[in-house]
Amino acid sequence: MDIERRSGCPINLTMEVLGDRWSLIVIRDIMFGNRRHFRELLNRSEEGIASNILAARLKRLVSLGLITRLDDPTHSQKAIYSLTEPAIQLVPMIATIGAWGRRHLPVSEDLSIRAELLEKGGPALWEDFMNDLRNMHIADPIGGANGSATSPVLTDLTNAFLDVRAKMKRRE
């Protein structure tokens, strides 16, 4: 891992890896959106990441061992990005960050429903989700990218998001 080591403090080192503006957003989009190709990550990001920043973050996350890059067998110019075990083990931390944000920040109803469900589901749900992610990203990354390997937890989280978003649109 090529990270700056200001100290051996685990919090500092974690912030060196994940503390920039975009790294956790890219991991979030791969994890919760199953966005596995560059174009999906670029065009479907709520935050509107720039293409040069996305390319740099993907390259950095690969070099840090948090994601892998695999040639897509369906298209010679595409790559499939997958989470590695260290990234999958971020699920509890991401769930905790989402829960904190829901309690203390002006979040939107649709974008916070997954955090609410992860908080309510607790460690048992996180473990189920991590096992699903291992299947989709490590055991069968191509199947995870093309939809033949799926996650019941991710399906439930996505359906909850879509339901809340539909309710919000009806209220408009």
mmCIF file of C-alpha atoms in Angstrom:
data_model
loop_
_atom_site.group_PDB
_atom_site.id
_atom_site.type_symbol
_atom_site.label_atom_id
_atom_site.label_comp_id
_atom_site.label_asym_id
_atom_site.label_seq_id
_atom_site.Cartn_x
_atom_site.Cartn_y
_atom_site.Cartn_z
ATOM 1 C CA MET A 1 0.000 0.000 0.000
ATOM 2 C CA ASP A 2 1.359 3.344 -1.030
ATOM 3 C CA ILE A 3 0.045 5.678 1.673
ATOM 4 C CA GLU A 4 1.529 8.619 3.476
ATOM 5 C CA ARG A 5 2.519 7.639 6.995
ATOM 6 C CA ARG A 6 2.409 10.682 9.223
ATOM 7 C CA SER A 7 2.195 8.289 12.154
ATOM 8 C CA GLY A 8 1.318 4.692 12.919
ATOM 9 C CA CYS A 9 -2.039 5.717 14.385
ATOM 10 C CA PRO A 10 -4.792 3.521 12.900
ATOM 11 C CA ILE A 11 -7.212 6.456 12.669
ATOM 12 C CA ASN A 12 -4.652 8.585 10.833
ATOM 13 C CA LEU A 13 -3.752 5.774 8.443
ATOM 14 C CA THR A 14 -7.429 5.054 7.720
ATOM 15 C CA MET A 15 -7.970 8.737 6.986
ATOM 16 C CA GLU A 16 -4.952 8.700 4.656
ATOM 17 C CA VAL A 17 -6.657 5.912 2.678
ATOM 18 C CA LEU A 18 -10.328 6.961 2.885
ATOM 19 C CA GLY A 19 -10.349 10.575 4.025
ATOM 20 C CA ASP A 20 -10.353 12.390 0.694
ATOM 21 C CA ARG A 21 -13.569 13.765 -0.738
ATOM 22 C CA TRP A 22 -14.330 10.945 -3.195
ATOM 23 C CA SER A 23 -12.892 7.575 -2.143
ATOM 24 C CA LEU A 24 -15.749 6.522 0.136
ATOM 25 C CA ILE A 25 -18.296 7.819 -2.391
ATOM 26 C CA VAL A 26 -16.779 5.606 -5.102
ATOM 27 C CA ILE A 27 -16.771 2.614 -2.732
ATOM 28 C CA ARG A 28 -20.360 3.433 -1.716
ATOM 29 C CA ASP A 29 -21.498 3.522 -5.344
ATOM 30 C CA ILE A 30 -19.839 0.180 -6.093
ATOM 31 C CA MET A 31 -21.174 -1.335 -2.864
ATOM 32 C CA PHE A 32 -24.742 -0.019 -2.731
ATOM 33 C CA GLY A 33 -25.375 0.849 -6.374
ATOM 34 C CA ASN A 34 -23.543 -2.136 -7.863
ATOM 35 C CA ARG A 35 -22.030 0.351 -10.298
ATOM 36 C CA ARG A 36 -19.182 -1.674 -11.666
ATOM 37 C CA HIS A 37 -18.150 0.193 -14.839
ATOM 38 C CA PHE A 38 -16.519 3.601 -15.182
ATOM 39 C CA ARG A 39 -19.512 5.100 -17.073
ATOM 40 C CA GLU A 40 -21.978 3.925 -14.422
ATOM 41 C CA LEU A 41 -19.857 5.427 -11.676
ATOM 42 C CA LEU A 42 -19.493 8.658 -13.610
ATOM 43 C CA ASN A 43 -23.042 9.173 -14.859
ATOM 44 C CA ARG A 44 -25.058 7.806 -11.946
ATOM 45 C CA SER A 45 -23.272 9.531 -9.082
ATOM 46 C CA GLU A 46 -25.603 11.759 -7.064
ATOM 47 C CA GLU A 47 -22.652 14.019 -6.316
ATOM 48 C CA GLY A 48 -21.474 14.498 -9.904
ATOM 49 C CA ILE A 49 -17.852 13.370 -9.762
ATOM 50 C CA ALA A 50 -15.654 14.655 -12.600
ATOM 51 C CA SER A 51 -14.227 12.032 -14.958
ATOM 52 C CA ASN A 52 -10.590 12.878 -14.188
ATOM 53 C CA ILE A 53 -11.231 12.663 -10.438
ATOM 54 C CA LEU A 54 -13.068 9.355 -10.844
ATOM 55 C CA ALA A 55 -10.231 7.914 -12.933
ATOM 56 C CA ALA A 56 -7.698 9.015 -10.317
ATOM 57 C CA ARG A 57 -9.732 7.575 -7.414
ATOM 58 C CA LEU A 58 -10.284 4.252 -9.171
ATOM 59 C CA LYS A 59 -6.572 3.978 -9.897
ATOM 60 C CA ARG A 60 -5.721 4.848 -6.279
ATOM 61 C CA LEU A 61 -8.287 2.440 -4.820
ATOM 62 C CA VAL A 62 -6.904 -0.348 -7.021
ATOM 63 C CA SER A 63 -3.333 0.456 -5.947
ATOM 64 C CA LEU A 64 -4.423 0.426 -2.285
ATOM 65 C CA GLY A 65 -6.044 -2.987 -2.724
ATOM 66 C CA LEU A 66 -9.597 -1.832 -1.982
ATOM 67 C CA ILE A 67 -10.967 -2.599 -5.434
ATOM 68 C CA THR A 68 -9.863 -4.729 -8.349
ATOM 69 C CA ARG A 69 -10.045 -3.989 -12.052
ATOM 70 C CA LEU A 70 -10.922 -6.838 -14.411
ATOM 71 C CA ASP A 71 -11.350 -6.669 -18.180
ATOM 72 C CA ASP A 72 -15.023 -7.016 -19.084
ATOM 73 C CA PRO A 73 -15.411 -10.078 -21.318
ATOM 74 C CA THR A 74 -18.462 -8.504 -23.014
ATOM 75 C CA HIS A 75 -16.643 -5.382 -24.211
ATOM 76 C CA SER A 76 -12.957 -4.979 -24.996
ATOM 77 C CA GLN A 77 -12.781 -1.367 -23.822
ATOM 78 C CA LYS A 78 -14.651 -1.799 -20.528
ATOM 79 C CA ALA A 79 -13.407 -2.816 -17.125
ATOM 80 C CA ILE A 80 -15.318 -4.242 -14.187
ATOM 81 C CA TYR A 81 -14.471 -2.801 -10.779
ATOM 82 C CA SER A 82 -15.028 -5.042 -7.778
ATOM 83 C CA LEU A 83 -14.638 -4.670 -4.046
ATOM 84 C CA THR A 84 -11.914 -6.599 -2.263
ATOM 85 C CA GLU A 85 -12.227 -8.098 1.205
ATOM 86 C CA PRO A 86 -10.794 -4.991 2.939
ATOM 87 C CA ALA A 87 -13.422 -2.814 1.202
ATOM 88 C CA ILE A 88 -16.213 -5.256 2.039
ATOM 89 C CA GLN A 89 -15.154 -5.066 5.686
ATOM 90 C CA LEU A 90 -15.991 -1.335 5.554
ATOM 91 C CA VAL A 91 -19.738 -2.170 5.652
ATOM 92 C CA PRO A 92 -20.048 -1.734 9.457
ATOM 93 C CA MET A 93 -18.131 1.555 9.329
ATOM 94 C CA ILE A 94 -20.211 2.847 6.405
ATOM 95 C CA ALA A 95 -23.418 1.800 8.195
ATOM 96 C CA THR A 96 -22.267 3.660 11.295
ATOM 97 C CA ILE A 97 -21.352 6.775 9.300
ATOM 98 C CA GLY A 98 -24.778 6.658 7.626
ATOM 99 C CA ALA A 99 -26.531 6.305 10.993
ATOM 100 C CA TRP A 100 -24.577 9.246 12.405
ATOM 101 C CA GLY A 101 -25.430 11.353 9.337
ATOM 102 C CA ARG A 102 -29.142 10.528 9.661
ATOM 103 C CA ARG A 103 -29.133 11.705 13.277
ATOM 104 C CA HIS A 104 -27.081 14.878 12.884
ATOM 105 C CA LEU A 105 -27.322 16.184 9.301
ATOM 106 C CA PRO A 106 -30.123 17.372 6.980
ATOM 107 C CA VAL A 107 -30.332 14.165 4.906
ATOM 108 C CA SER A 108 -32.930 13.438 2.255
ATOM 109 C CA GLU A 109 -35.548 10.785 2.915
ATOM 110 C CA ASP A 110 -34.724 8.723 -0.172
ATOM 111 C CA LEU A 111 -30.956 8.770 0.167
ATOM 112 C CA SER A 112 -31.069 7.946 3.876
ATOM 113 C CA ILE A 113 -33.419 4.943 3.802
ATOM 114 C CA ARG A 114 -30.579 2.476 3.218
ATOM 115 C CA ALA A 115 -28.702 3.905 6.205
ATOM 116 C CA GLU A 116 -31.853 3.576 8.316
ATOM 117 C CA LEU A 117 -32.346 -0.051 7.315
ATOM 118 C CA LEU A 118 -28.678 -0.897 7.888
ATOM 119 C CA GLU A 119 -28.834 0.706 11.322
ATOM 120 C CA LYS A 120 -32.012 -1.176 12.248
ATOM 121 C CA GLY A 121 -30.645 -4.457 10.872
ATOM 122 C CA GLY A 122 -27.434 -4.087 12.827
ATOM 123 C CA PRO A 123 -24.484 -6.469 12.740
ATOM 124 C CA ALA A 124 -26.519 -9.478 11.583
ATOM 125 C CA LEU A 125 -27.675 -7.622 8.455
ATOM 126 C CA TRP A 126 -24.187 -6.214 7.883
ATOM 127 C CA GLU A 127 -22.734 -9.733 7.968
ATOM 128 C CA ASP A 128 -25.358 -11.001 5.514
ATOM 129 C CA PHE A 129 -24.610 -8.067 3.217
ATOM 130 C CA MET A 130 -20.856 -8.637 3.443
ATOM 131 C CA ASN A 131 -21.347 -12.298 2.542
ATOM 132 C CA ASP A 132 -23.468 -11.279 -0.459
ATOM 133 C CA LEU A 133 -20.790 -8.785 -1.505
ATOM 134 C CA ARG A 134 -18.112 -11.467 -1.238
ATOM 135 C CA ASN A 135 -20.130 -13.590 -3.640
ATOM 136 C CA MET A 136 -20.760 -10.731 -6.097
ATOM 137 C CA HIS A 137 -17.300 -9.154 -6.017
ATOM 138 C CA ILE A 138 -14.797 -11.852 -5.089
ATOM 139 C CA ALA A 139 -16.280 -15.263 -5.943
ATOM 140 C CA ASP A 140 -18.090 -14.152 -9.127
ATOM 141 C CA PRO A 141 -17.171 -10.596 -10.142
ATOM 142 C CA ILE A 142 -18.439 -10.986 -13.708
ATOM 143 C CA GLY A 143 -21.744 -12.454 -12.514
ATOM 144 C CA GLY A 144 -21.999 -9.681 -9.932
ATOM 145 C CA ALA A 145 -21.512 -7.079 -12.643
ATOM 146 C CA ASN A 146 -23.934 -8.623 -15.146
ATOM 147 C CA GLY A 147 -26.641 -9.448 -12.601
ATOM 148 C CA SER A 148 -26.406 -13.229 -12.531
ATOM 149 C CA ALA A 149 -24.908 -13.121 -9.011
ATOM 150 C CA THR A 150 -27.161 -11.028 -6.802
ATOM 151 C CA SER A 151 -27.592 -9.935 -3.209
ATOM 152 C CA PRO A 152 -30.912 -10.317 -1.395
ATOM 153 C CA VAL A 153 -29.807 -7.600 1.034
ATOM 154 C CA LEU A 154 -28.848 -5.200 -1.763
ATOM 155 C CA THR A 155 -32.152 -5.947 -3.517
ATOM 156 C CA ASP A 156 -34.081 -5.074 -0.342
ATOM 157 C CA LEU A 157 -32.067 -1.881 0.203
ATOM 158 C CA THR A 158 -32.535 -0.835 -3.425
ATOM 159 C CA ASN A 159 -36.265 -1.559 -3.379
ATOM 160 C CA ALA A 160 -36.674 0.502 -0.205
ATOM 161 C CA PHE A 161 -34.816 3.398 -1.854
ATOM 162 C CA LEU A 162 -36.976 3.157 -4.991
ATOM 163 C CA ASP A 163 -40.177 2.980 -2.916
ATOM 164 C CA VAL A 164 -39.273 6.096 -0.933
ATOM 165 C CA ARG A 165 -38.235 7.944 -4.086
ATOM 166 C CA ALA A 166 -41.578 7.042 -5.740
ATOM 167 C CA LYS A 167 -43.506 8.281 -2.667
ATOM 168 C CA MET A 168 -41.544 11.533 -2.752
ATOM 169 C CA LYS A 169 -42.394 12.052 -6.430
ATOM 170 C CA ARG A 170 -46.090 11.437 -5.765
ATOM 171 C CA ARG A 171 -46.011 14.131 -3.045
ATOM 172 C CA GLU A 172 -44.541 16.719 -5.434
#
